[in-house]
CSV table of C-alpha atoms in Angstrom, one decimal:
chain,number,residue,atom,x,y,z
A,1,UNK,CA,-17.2,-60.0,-9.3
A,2,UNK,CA,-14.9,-57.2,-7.8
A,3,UNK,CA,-12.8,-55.1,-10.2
A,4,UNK,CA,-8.9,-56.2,-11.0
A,5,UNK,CA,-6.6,-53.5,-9.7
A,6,UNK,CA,-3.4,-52.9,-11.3
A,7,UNK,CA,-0.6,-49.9,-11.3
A,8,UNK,CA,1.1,-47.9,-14.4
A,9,UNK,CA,3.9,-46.7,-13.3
A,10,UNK,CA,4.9,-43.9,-15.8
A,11,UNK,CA,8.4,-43.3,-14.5
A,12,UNK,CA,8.7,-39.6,-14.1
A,13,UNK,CA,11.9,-38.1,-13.6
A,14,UNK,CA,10.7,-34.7,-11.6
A,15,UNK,CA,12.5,-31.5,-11.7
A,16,UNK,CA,15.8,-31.7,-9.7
A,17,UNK,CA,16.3,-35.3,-9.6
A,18,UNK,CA,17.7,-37.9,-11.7
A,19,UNK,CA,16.5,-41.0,-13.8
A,20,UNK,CA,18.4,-43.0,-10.7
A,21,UNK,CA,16.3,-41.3,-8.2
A,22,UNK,CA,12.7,-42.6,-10.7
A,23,UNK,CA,14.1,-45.9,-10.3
A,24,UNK,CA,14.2,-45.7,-7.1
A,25,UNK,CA,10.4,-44.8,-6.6
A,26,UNK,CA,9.4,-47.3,-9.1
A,27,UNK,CA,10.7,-50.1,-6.8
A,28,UNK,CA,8.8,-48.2,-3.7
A,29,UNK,CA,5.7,-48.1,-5.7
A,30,UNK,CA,5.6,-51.7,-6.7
A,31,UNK,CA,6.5,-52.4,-3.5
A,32,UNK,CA,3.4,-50.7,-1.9
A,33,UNK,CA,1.7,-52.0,-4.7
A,34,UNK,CA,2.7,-55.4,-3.7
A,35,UNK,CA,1.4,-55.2,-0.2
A,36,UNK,CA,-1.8,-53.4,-1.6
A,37,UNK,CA,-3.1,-56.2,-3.1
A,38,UNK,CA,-2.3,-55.0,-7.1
A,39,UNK,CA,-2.3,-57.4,-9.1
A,40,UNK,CA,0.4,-56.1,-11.7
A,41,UNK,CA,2.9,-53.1,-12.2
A,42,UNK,CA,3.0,-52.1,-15.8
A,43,UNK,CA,6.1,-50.2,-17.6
A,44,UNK,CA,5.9,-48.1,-20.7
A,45,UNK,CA,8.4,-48.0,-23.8
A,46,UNK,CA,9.2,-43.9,-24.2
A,47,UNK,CA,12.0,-42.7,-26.0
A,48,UNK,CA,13.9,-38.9,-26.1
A,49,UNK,CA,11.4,-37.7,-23.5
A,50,UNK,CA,13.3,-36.1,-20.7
A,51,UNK,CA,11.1,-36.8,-17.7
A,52,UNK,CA,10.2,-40.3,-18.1
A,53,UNK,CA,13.3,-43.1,-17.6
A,54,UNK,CA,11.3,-46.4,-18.6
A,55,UNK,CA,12.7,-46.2,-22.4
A,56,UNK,CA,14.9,-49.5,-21.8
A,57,UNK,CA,11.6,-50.9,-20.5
A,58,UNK,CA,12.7,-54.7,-20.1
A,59,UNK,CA,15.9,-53.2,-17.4
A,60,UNK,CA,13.4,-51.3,-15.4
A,61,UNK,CA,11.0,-54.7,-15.0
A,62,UNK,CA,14.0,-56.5,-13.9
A,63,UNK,CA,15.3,-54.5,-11.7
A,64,UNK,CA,12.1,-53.7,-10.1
A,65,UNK,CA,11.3,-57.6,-10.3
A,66,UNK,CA,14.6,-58.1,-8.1
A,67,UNK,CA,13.0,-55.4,-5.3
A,68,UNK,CA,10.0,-57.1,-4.7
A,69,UNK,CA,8.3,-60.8,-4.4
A,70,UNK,CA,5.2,-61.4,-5.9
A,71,UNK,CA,3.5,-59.0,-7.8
A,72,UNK,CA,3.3,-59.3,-11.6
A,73,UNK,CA,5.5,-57.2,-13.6
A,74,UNK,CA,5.6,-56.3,-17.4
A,75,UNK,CA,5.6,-53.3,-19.9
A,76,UNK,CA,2.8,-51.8,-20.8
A,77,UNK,CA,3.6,-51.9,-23.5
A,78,UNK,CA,6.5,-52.5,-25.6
A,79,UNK,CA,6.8,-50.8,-29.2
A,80,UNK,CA,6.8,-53.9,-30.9
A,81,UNK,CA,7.5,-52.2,-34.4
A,82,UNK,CA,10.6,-50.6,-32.7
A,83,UNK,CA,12.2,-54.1,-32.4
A,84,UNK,CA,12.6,-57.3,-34.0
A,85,UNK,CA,10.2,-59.9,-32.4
A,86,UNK,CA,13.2,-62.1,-32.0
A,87,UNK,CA,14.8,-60.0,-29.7
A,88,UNK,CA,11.4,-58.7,-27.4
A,89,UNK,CA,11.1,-62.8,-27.0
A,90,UNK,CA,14.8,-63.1,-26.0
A,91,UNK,CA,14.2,-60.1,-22.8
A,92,UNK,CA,10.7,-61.4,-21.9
A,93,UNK,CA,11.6,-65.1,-21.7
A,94,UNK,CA,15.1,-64.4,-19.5
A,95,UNK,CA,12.6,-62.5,-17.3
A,96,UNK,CA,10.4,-65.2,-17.3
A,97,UNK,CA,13.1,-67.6,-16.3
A,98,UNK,CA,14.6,-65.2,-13.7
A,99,UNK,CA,10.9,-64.2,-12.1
A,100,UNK,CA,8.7,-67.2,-13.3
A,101,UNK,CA,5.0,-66.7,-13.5
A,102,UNK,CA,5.4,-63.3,-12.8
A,103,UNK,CA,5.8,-61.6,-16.1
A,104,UNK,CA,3.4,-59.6,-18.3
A,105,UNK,CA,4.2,-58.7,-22.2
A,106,UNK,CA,1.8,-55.8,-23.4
A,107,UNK,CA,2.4,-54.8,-27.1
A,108,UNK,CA,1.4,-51.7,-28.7
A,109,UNK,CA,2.4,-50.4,-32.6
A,110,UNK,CA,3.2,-46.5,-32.0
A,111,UNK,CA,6.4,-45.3,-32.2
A,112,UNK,CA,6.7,-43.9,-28.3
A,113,UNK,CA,8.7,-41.0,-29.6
A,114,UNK,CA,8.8,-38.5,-32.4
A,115,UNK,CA,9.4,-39.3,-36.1
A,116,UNK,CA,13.1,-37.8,-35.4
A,117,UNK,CA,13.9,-40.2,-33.0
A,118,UNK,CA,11.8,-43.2,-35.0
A,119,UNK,CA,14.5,-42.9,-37.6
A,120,UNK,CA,17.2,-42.8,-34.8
A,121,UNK,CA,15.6,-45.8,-33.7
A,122,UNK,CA,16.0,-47.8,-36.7
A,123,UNK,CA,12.4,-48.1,-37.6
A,124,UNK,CA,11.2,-48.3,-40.6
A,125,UNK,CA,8.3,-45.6,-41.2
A,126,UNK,CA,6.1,-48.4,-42.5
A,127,UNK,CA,7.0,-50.8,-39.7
A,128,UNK,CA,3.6,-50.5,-37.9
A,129,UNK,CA,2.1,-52.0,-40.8
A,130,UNK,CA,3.6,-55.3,-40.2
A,131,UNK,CA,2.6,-55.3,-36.2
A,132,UNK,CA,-0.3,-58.4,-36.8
A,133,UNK,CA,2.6,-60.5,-38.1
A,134,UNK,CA,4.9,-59.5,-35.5
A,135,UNK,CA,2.8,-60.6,-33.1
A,136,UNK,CA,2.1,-64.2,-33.9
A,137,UNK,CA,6.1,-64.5,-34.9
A,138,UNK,CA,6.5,-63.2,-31.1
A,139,UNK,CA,4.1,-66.0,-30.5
A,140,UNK,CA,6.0,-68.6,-31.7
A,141,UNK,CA,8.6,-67.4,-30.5
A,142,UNK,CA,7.5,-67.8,-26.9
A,143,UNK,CA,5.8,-70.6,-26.8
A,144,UNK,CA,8.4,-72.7,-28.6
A,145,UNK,CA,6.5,-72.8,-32.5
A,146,UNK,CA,8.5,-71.0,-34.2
A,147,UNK,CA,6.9,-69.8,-37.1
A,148,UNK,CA,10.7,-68.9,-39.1
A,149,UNK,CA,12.3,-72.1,-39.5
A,150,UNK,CA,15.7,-72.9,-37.6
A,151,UNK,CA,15.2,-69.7,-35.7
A,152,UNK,CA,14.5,-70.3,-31.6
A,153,UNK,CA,14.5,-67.7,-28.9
A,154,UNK,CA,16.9,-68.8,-26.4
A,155,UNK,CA,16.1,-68.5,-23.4
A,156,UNK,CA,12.6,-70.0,-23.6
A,157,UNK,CA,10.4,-69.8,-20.1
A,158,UNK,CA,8.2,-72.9,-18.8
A,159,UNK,CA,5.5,-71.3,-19.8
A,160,UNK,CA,5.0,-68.8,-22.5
A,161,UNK,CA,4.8,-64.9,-21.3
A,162,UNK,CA,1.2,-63.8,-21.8
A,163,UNK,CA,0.9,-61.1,-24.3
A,164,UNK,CA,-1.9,-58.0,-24.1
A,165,UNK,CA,-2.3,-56.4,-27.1
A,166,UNK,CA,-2.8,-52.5,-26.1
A,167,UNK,CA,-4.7,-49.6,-28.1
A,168,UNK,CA,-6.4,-46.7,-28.3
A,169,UNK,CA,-8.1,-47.1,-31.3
A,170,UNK,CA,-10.3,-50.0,-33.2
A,171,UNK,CA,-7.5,-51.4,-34.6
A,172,UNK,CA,-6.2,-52.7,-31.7
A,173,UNK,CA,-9.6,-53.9,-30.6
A,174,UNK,CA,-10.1,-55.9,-33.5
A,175,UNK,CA,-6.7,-57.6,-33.6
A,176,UNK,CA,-6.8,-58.3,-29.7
A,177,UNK,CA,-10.1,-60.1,-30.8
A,178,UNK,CA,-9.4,-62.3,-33.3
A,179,UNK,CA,-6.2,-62.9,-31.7
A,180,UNK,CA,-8.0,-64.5,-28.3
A,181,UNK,CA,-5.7,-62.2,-26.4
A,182,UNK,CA,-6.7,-59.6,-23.7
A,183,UNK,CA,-7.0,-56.1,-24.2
A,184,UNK,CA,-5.8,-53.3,-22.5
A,185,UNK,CA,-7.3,-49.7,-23.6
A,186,UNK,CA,-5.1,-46.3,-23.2
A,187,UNK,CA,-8.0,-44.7,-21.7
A,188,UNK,CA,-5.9,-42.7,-19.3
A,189,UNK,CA,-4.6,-40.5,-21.8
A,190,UNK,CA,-6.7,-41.2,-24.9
A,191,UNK,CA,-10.1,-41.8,-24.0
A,192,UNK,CA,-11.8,-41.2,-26.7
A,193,UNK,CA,-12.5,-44.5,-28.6
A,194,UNK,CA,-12.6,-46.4,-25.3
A,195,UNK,CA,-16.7,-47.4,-25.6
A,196,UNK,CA,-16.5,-48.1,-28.8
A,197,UNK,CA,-13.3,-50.4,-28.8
A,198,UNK,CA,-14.2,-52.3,-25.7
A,199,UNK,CA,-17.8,-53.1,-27.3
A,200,UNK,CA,-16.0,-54.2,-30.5
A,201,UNK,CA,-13.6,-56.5,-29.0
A,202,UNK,CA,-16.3,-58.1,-26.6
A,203,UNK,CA,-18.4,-59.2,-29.8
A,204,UNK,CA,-15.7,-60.1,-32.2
A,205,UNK,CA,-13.5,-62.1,-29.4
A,206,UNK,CA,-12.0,-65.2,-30.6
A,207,UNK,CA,-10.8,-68.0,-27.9
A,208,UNK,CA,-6.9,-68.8,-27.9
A,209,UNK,CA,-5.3,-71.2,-26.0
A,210,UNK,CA,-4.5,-68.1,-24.0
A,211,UNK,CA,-7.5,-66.6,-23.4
A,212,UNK,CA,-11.0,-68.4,-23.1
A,213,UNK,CA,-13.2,-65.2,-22.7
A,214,UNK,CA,-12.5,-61.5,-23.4
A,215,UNK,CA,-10.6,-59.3,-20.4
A,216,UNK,CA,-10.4,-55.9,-20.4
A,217,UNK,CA,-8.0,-53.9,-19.0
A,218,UNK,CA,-9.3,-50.2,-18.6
A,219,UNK,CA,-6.7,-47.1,-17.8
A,220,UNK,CA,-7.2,-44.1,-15.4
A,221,UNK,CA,-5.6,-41.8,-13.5
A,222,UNK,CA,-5.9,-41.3,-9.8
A,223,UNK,CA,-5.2,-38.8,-6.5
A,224,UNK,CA,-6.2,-40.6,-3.5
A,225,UNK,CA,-5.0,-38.0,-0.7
A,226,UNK,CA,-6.3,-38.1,3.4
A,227,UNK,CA,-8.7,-35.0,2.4
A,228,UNK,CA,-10.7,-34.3,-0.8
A,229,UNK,CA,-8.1,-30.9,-1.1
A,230,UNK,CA,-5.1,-32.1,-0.9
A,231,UNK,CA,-6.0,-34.3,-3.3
A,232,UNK,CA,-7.2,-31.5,-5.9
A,233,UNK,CA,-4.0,-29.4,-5.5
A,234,UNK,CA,-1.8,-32.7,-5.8
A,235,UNK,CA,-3.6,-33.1,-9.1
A,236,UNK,CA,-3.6,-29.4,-10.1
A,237,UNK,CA,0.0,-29.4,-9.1
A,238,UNK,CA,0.8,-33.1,-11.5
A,239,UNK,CA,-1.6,-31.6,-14.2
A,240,UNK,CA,0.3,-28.3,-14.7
A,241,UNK,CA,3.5,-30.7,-14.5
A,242,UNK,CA,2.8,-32.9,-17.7
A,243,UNK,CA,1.1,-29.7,-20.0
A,244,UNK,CA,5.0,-28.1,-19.0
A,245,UNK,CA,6.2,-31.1,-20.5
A,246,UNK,CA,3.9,-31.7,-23.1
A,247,UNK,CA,4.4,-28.2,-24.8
A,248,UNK,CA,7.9,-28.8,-24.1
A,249,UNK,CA,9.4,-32.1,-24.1
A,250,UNK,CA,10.5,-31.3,-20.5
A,251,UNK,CA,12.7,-28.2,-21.7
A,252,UNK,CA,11.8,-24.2,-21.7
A,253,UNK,CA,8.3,-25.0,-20.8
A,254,UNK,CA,9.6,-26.0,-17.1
A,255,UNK,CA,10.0,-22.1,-16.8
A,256,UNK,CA,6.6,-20.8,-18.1
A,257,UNK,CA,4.3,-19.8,-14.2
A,258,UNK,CA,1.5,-21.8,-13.0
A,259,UNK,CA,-1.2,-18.8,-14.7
A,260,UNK,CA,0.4,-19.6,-18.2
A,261,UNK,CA,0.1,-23.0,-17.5
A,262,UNK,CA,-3.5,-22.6,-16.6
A,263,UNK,CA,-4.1,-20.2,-19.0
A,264,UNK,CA,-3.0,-22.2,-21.6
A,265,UNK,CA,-5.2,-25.4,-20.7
A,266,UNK,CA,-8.5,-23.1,-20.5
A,267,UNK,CA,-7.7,-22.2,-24.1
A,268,UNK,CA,-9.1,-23.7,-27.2
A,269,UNK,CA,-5.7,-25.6,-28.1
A,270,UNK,CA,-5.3,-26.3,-24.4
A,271,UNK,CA,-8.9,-27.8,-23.7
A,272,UNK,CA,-7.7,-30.6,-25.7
A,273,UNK,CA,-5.1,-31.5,-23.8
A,274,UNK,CA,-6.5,-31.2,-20.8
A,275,UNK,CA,-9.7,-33.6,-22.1
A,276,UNK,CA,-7.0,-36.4,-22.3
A,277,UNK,CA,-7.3,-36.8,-18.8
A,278,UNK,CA,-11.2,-37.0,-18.5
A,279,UNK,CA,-10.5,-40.4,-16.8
A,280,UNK,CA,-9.1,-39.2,-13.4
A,281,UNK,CA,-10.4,-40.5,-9.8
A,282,UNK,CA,-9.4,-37.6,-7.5
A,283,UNK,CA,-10.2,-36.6,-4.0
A,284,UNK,CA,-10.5,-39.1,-0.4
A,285,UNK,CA,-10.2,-42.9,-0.5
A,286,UNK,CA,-13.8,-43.0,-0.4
A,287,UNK,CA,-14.6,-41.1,-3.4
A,288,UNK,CA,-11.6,-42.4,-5.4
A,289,UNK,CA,-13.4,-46.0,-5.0
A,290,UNK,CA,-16.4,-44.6,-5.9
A,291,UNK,CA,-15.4,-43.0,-8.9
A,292,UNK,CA,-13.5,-46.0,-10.1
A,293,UNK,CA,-16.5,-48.8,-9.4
A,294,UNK,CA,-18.5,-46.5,-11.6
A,295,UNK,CA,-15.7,-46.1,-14.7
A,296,UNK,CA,-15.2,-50.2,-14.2
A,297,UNK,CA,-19.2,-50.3,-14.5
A,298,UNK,CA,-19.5,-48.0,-17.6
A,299,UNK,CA,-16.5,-49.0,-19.6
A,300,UNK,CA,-17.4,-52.6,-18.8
A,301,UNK,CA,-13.9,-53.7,-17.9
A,302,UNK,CA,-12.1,-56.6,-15.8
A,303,UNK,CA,-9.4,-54.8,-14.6
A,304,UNK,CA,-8.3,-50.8,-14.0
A,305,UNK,CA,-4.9,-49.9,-14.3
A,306,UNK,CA,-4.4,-46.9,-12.6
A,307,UNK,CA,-1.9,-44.0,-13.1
A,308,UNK,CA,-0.9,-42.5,-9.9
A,309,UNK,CA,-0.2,-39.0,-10.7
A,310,UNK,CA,1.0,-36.7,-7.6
A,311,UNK,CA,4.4,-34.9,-8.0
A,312,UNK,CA,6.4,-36.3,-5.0
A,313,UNK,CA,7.4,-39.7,-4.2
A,314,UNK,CA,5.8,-40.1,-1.0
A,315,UNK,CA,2.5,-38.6,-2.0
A,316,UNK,CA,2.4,-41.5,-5.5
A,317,UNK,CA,3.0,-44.2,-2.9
A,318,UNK,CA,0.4,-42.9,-0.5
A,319,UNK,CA,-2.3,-42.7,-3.4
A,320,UNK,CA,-1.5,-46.7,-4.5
A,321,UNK,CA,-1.9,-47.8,-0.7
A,322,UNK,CA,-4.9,-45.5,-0.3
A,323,UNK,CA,-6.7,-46.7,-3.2
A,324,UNK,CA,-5.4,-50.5,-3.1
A,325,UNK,CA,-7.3,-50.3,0.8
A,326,UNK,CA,-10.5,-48.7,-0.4
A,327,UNK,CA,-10.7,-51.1,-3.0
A,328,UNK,CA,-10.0,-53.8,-1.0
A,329,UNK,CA,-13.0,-53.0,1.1
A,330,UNK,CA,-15.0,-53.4,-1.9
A,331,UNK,CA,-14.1,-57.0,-2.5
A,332,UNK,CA,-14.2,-57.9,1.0
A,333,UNK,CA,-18.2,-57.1,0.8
């Protein structure tokens, strides 16, 4: 059966532009998305990070949601421990009722941010460790079984929101398991863990009345350009991008040269940075597919949701249409 496709928009907010302007693109990538035969557009919860604008992650679905038709639209994921369950239920089932069946609820336990800003955010340092029982009160929530008496979340959808517990570890595995829920793995920027969880969750997997049979949901990034160079020196360009970021949290390390940069990443400190990314389809439509029907194969997952990672607008939304036709061509076999 031909691979799932889906899109992670990370929301980049690129040197001389605004978080308006990322908005902006995320509503023309899920629109090319849309008419590239994705199945989904996920969102992730970040917080204090200069270049990314998708920390209000339940505004940026609905907005997109209003700027397109069909294609499924969630976060991926929220920061459950960041919230009250109460409230995540509350966003995801007015969504739901606004965009029915079109709605996706991914929940992860880090903090998306610094233990500065964790504080700021009002969450309690030992709040992950309460994230199994979060989720089945989110449960309740949704699907109308409350499991804290006299407490409702209003509004409540037709249909519950399906939830996708995300990870990048064995914990995650193990509680998407015995939870019958699907599992997405982080693989795009933490791939370490990624055979190992996926095997664990396929043996251990429970049935819900979500979920009769495991589905994994594999990341990796992608550069599908018209030539197999372009594509490299979009990728070298994005790659250089996010270390200047990463070292920096989008400040000073903007101004450090591109032979720093590179320096820096064929260091020892740097080489693990750069192994974060091991995950990454890059050249001509042709040999992104080819990569990506091989990853599917090896990590043994349902669905790839792919990170489009090219610095300009134009040259993101060419790499989802690019990729969504060469994959296309695979299920059309």
């Amino acid at each position: 059966m031909p691979t799932a496709l889906s899109l992670l928009d990370l929301a980049p907010i690129s040197a001389g532009q605004t978080a308006r302007d990322s908005f902006e693109a995320s509503v023309a990538l899920a629109q090319a998305a849309e008419r590239s035969g994705y199945q989904r557009v996920w969102y992730a919860e970040h917080h204090n990070m200069p270049v990314i604008a998708s920390s209000a992650t339940s505004v940026v679905i609905g907005y997109v949601a209003a700027h397109t038709e069909s294609i499924r639209l969630g976060a991926g994921g929220i920061m459950l421990p960041n919230h009250s369950p109460l409230v995540i239920a509350e966003q995801f089932g007015t969504l739901e009722t606004l965009f029915p069946g079109r709605i996706d609820l991914g929940l992860g336990r880090a903090p998306g941010s610094d233990q500065v800003t964790m504080r700021a955010l009002r969450r309690d340092h030992l709040s992950a460790d309460t994230f199994p029982q979060d989720v089945v009160e989110l449960q309740g929530y949704l699907a109308g079984k409350s499991v804290i008496p006299g407490v409702q979340a209003v509004p409540r959808a037709g249909q519950p929101v399906p939830l996708y517990i995300l990870g990048s570890s064995l914990f995650g595995a193990q509680l998407a398991a015995r939870s019958g829920l699907p599992y997405a793995f982080a693989s795009h920027f933490a791939p370490d863990a990624l055979h190992q969880a996926v095997r664990v969750y396929r043996e251990t997997f429970t049935p819900s009345e979500q979920l009769a049979e495991p589905y994994v949901i594999a990341g990796v990034n992608v550069v599908a350009a018209e030539s197999h160079d372009e594509a490299v020196a979009q990728m070298t360009s994005a790659y250089r991008a996010r270390t200047r970021a990463f070292i920096s949290r989008g400040g000073v390390g903007r101004n450090y040269t591109d032979a720093e940069i590179d320096a820096f990443l064929a260091s020892s400190g740097g080489q693990n940075l750069a192994s974060m990314t091991r995950y990454t389809a890059v050249g001509t439509p042709e040999e992104v597919r080819d990569y990506l029907e091989g990853f599917a194969a090896e990590s043994h997952a349902d669905e790839l949701i792919t990170a489009h990672h090219a610095q300009s607008v134009q040259d993101r939304v060419r790499s989802v249409e690019l990729t969504g036709a060469a994959m296309a061509a695979v299920a059309s076999r």
